[in-house]
Coordinates of C-alpha atoms in Angstrom, one line a residue:
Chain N
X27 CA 83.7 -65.8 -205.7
X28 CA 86.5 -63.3 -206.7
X29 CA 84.1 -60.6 -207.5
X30 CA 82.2 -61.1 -203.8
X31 CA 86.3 -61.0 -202.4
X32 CA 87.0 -57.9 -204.3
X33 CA 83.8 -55.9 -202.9
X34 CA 84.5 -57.6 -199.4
X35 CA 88.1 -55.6 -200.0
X36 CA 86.3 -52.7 -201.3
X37 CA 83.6 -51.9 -198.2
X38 CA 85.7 -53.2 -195.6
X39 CA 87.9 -49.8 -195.2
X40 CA 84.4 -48.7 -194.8
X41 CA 83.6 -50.2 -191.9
X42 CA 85.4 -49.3 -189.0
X43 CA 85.6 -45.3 -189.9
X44 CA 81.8 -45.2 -190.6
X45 CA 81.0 -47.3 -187.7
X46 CA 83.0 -45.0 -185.0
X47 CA 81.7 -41.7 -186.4
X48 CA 78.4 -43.2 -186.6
X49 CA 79.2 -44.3 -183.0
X50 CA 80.3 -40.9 -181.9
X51 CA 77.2 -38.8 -183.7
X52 CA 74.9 -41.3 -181.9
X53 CA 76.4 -40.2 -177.9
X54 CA 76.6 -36.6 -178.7
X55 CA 73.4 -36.0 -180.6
X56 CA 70.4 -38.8 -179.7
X57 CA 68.8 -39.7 -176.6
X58 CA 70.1 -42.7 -175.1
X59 CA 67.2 -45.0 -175.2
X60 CA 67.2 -44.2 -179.1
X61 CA 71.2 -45.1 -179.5
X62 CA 70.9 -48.0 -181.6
X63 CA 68.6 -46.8 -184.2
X64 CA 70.7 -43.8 -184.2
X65 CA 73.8 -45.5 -184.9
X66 CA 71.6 -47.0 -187.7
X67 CA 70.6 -44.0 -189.6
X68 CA 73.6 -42.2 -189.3
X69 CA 76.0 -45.5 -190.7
X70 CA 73.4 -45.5 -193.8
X71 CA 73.7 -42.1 -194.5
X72 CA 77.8 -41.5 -193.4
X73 CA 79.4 -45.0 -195.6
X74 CA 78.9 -43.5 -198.9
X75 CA 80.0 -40.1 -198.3
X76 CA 83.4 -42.2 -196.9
X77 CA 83.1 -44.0 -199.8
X78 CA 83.4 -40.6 -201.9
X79 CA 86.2 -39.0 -199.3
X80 CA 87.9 -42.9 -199.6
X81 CA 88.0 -43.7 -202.9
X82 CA 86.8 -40.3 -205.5
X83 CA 88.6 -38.0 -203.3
X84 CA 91.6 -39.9 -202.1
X85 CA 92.4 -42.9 -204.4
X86 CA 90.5 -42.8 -207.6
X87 CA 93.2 -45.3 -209.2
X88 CA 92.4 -47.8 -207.0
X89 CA 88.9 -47.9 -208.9
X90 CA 90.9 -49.6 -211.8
X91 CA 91.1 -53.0 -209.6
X92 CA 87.8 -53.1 -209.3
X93 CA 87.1 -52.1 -213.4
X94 CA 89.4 -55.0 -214.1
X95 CA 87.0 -57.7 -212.8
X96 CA 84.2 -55.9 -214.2
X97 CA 82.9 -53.9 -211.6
X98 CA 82.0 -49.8 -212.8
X99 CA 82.1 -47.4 -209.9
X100 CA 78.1 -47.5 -209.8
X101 CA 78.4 -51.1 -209.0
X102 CA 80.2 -50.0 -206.2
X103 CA 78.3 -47.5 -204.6
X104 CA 75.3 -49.5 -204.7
X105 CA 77.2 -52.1 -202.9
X106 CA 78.1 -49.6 -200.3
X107 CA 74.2 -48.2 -200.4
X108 CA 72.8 -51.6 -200.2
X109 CA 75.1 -53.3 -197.1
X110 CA 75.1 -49.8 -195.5
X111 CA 71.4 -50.3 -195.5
X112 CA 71.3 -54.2 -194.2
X113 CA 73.5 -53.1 -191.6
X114 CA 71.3 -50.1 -190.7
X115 CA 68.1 -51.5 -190.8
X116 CA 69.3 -54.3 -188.2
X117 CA 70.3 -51.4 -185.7
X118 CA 67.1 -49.7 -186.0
X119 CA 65.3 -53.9 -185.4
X120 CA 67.2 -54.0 -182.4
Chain P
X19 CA 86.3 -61.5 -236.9
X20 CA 88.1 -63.3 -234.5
X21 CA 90.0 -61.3 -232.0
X22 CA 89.9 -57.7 -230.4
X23 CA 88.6 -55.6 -232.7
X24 CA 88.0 -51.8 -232.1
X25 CA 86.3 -49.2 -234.8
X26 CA 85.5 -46.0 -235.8
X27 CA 86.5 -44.7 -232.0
X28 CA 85.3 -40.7 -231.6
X29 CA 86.4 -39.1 -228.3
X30 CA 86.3 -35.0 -227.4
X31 CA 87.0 -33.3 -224.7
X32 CA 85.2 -30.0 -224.6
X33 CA 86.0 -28.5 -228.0
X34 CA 89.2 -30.9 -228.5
X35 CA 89.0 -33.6 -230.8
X36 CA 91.4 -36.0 -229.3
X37 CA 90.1 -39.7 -230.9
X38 CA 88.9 -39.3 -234.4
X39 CA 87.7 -43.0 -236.5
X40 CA 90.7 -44.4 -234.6
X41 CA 90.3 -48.1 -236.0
X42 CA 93.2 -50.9 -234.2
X43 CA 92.7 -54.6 -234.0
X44 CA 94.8 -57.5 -231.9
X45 CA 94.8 -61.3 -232.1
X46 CA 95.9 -63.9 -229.4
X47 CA 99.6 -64.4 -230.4
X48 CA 100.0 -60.5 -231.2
X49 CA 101.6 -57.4 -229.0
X50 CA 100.6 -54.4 -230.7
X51 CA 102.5 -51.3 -229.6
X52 CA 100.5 -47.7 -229.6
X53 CA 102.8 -45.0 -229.9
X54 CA 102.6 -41.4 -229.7
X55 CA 103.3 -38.4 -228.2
X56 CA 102.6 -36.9 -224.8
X57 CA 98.6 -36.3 -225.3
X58 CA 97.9 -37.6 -228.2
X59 CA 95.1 -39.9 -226.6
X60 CA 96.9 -43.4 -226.0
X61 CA 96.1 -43.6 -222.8
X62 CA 92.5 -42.2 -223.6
X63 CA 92.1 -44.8 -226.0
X64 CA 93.1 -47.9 -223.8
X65 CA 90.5 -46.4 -221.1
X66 CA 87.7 -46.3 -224.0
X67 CA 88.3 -49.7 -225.2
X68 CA 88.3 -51.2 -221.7
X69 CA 85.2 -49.6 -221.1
X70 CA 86.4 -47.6 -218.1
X71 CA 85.8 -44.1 -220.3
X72 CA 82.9 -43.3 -222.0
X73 CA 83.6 -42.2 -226.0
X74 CA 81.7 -40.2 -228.3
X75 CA 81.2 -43.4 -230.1
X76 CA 83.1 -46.7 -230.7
X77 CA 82.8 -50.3 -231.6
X78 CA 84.4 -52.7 -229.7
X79 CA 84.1 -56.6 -230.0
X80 CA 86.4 -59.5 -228.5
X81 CA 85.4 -62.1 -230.8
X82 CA 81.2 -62.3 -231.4
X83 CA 80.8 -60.3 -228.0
X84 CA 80.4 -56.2 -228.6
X85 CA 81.9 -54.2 -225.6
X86 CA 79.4 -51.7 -224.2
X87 CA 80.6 -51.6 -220.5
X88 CA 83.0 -52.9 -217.8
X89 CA 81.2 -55.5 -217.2
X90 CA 81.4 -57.0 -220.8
X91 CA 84.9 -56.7 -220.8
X92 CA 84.9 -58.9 -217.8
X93 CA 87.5 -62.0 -218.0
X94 CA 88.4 -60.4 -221.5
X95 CA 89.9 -57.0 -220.9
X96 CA 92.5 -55.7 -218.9
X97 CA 93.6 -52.4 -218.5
X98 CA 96.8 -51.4 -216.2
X99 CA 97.0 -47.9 -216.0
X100 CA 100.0 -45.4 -215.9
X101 CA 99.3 -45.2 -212.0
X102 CA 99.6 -48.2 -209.2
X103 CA 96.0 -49.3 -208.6
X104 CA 96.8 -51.5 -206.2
X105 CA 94.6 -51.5 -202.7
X106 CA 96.0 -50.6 -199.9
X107 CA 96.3 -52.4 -196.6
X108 CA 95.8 -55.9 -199.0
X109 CA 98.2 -58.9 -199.3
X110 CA 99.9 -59.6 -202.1
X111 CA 98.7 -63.0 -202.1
X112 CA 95.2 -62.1 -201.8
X113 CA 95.3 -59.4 -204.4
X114 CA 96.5 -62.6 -206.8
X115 CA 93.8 -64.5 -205.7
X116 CA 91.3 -62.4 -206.2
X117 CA 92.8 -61.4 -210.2
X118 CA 93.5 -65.4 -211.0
X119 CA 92.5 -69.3 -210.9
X120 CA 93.9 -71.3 -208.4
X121 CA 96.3 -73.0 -210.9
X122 CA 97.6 -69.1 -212.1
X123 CA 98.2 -68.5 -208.4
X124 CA 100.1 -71.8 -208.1
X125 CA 102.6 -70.5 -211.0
X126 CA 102.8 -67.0 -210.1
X127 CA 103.6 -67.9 -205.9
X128 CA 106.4 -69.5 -208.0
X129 CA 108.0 -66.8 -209.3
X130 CA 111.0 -65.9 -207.7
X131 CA 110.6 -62.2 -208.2
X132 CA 106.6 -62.3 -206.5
X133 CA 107.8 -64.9 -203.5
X134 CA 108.9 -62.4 -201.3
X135 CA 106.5 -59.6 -201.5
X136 CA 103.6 -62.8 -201.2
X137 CA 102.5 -61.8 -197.3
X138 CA 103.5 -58.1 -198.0
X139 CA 100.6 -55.1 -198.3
X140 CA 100.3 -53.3 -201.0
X141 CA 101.2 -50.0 -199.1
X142 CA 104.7 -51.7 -197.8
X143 CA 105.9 -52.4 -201.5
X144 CA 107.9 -49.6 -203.7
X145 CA 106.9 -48.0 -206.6
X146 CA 108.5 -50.2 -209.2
X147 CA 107.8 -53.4 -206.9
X148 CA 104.0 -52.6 -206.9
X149 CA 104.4 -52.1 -211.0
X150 CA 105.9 -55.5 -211.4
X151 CA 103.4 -57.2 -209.3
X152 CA 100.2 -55.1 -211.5
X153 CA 102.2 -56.2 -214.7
X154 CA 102.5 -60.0 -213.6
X155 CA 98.8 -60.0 -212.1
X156 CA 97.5 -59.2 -215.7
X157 CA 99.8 -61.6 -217.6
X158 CA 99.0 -64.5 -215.5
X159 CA 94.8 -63.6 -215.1
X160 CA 92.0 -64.6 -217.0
X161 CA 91.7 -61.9 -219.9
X162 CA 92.6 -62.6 -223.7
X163 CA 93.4 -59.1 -224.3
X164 CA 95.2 -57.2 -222.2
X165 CA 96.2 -53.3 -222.8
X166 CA 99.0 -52.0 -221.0
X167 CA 99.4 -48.6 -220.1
X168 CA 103.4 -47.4 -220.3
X169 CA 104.1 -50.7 -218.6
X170 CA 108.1 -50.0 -218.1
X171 CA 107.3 -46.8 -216.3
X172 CA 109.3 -46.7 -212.4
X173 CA 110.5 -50.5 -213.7
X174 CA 114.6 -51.1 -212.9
X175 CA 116.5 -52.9 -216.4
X176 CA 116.0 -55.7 -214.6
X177 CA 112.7 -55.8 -214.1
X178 CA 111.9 -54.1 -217.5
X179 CA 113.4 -57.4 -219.1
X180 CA 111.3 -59.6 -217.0
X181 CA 108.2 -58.2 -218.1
X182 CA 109.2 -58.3 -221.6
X183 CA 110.0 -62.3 -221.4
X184 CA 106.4 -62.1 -219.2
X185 CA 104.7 -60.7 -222.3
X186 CA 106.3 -62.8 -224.4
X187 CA 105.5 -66.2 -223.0
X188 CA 102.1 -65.1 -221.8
X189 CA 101.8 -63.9 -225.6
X190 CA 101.3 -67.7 -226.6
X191 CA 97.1 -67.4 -225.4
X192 CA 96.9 -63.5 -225.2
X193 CA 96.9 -60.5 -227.5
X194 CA 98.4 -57.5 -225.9
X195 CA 98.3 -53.6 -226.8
X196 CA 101.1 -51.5 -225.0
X197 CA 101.9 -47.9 -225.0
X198 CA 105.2 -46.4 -224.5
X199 CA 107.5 -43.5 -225.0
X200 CA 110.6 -45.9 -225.3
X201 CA 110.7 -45.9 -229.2

């Protein structure tokens, strides 16, 4: 339960910033009736380059938080990979 | 062997041999101090035992279990490092919740020193508050061993003896390994 808490903390600075950028590459660059799925690819592809600008590039102590309940930083970026993925394959479904 | 024991630990970087055999053991009960100078791979040596840096080789075991990675040292090893790794933008309280049982919460809400920074982010504590909060977050978890990193760094008097009572109470079910430059 602590360990699903600590990623929640970890992706959820994630969120918003990839979801507006994602937002904003979707209105300037794909056709309209294509939005969603648009929105979909580029969240996939934009959260774990965030998560490198966030975390690697910005905070790398705060990875030590994370070590301490046993999670290694390839834990991490798969978690961000993997719910980056759910929630863009649900915006290319709809 | 019972314990934390640590062997035959080989670390280089490039053509520096900074870690050479280093051998170093702790039991519950015991707070082993590292010291050294500037460099001399303290700090280097605290990361590799933890897991959180990768050695040339080394042997790590807490009790029958051998240390390969972070997630073996899981609920037995913690590091705090020389730097605040506190999240931002997180609540004290949840930060504790997320490091300890329900009952260690209980006691460490208690505290009078943690109390008021409970509903406070991370990001809207000082320097030496966030320290104090890391230290006390690591006494109270779940680990047997925990190895801390030049632990009275940024810490007032005040709060330096505080920690020290901390260590020595939580020393009763924990083994600890500290660095400083305070000798």
């Amino acid at each position: 339960m602590n360990i699903l808490a600590a990623l929640w903390v970890f992706y959820k600075k994630l969120i918003f910033p990839s979801f507006a950028i994602s937002v904003l590459l979707a209105l300037f660059f794909i056709d309209s009736s294509k939005f969603l799925s648009g929105v979909g690819i580029a969240y996939v592809f934009l959260t774990p380059s965030l998560h490198f600008l966030f975390y690697d590039l910005s905070r790398p102590k705060e990875y030590y938080f994370y070590h301490n309940l046993g999670l290694s930083k390839t834990t991490l970026y798969l978690n961000s990979i993997l719910i980056s993925l759910i929630i863009g394959i649900i915006l290319l479904l709809i | 062997m019972s314990g934390l024991y640590v062997d035959s630990v080989n670390k280089e970087f490039g053509l520096n041999q900074i870690l050479t055999d280093v051998f170093i053991s702790c039991k519950i009960g015991e707070v082993i101090g590292l010291l050294g100078r500037n460099g001399a791979g303290k700090s280097t040596l605290l990361q590799i035992i933890f897991g959180a840096l990768k050695a040339g080789h080394k042997y790590v075991k807490v009790n029958d279990k051998l240390i390969h990675t972070l997630f073996d040292s899981r609920d037995l090893i913690r590091y705090l490092p020389q730097d605040s790794f506190l999240p931002i933008h997180v609540s004290v309280k949840t930060i504790i919740a997320i490091y300890c049982t329900s009952i260690q919460a209980a006691q460490l809400h208690e505290l009078a020193f943690i109390k008021p920074f409970l509903f406070k982010k991370s990001n809207e504590l000082s320097g030496g508050e966030k320290r104090l909060i890391e230290i006390f977050i690591l006494l109270y978890g779940k680990a047997k061993f925990v190895l801390l990193d030049e632990p009275f760094n940024g810490l007032a008097p005040l709060h330096i003896e505080l920690v020290k009572e901390g260590i020595k109470a939580a020393a009763v079910n924990k083994g600890f390994i500290i660095t400083d430059h305070d000798y």
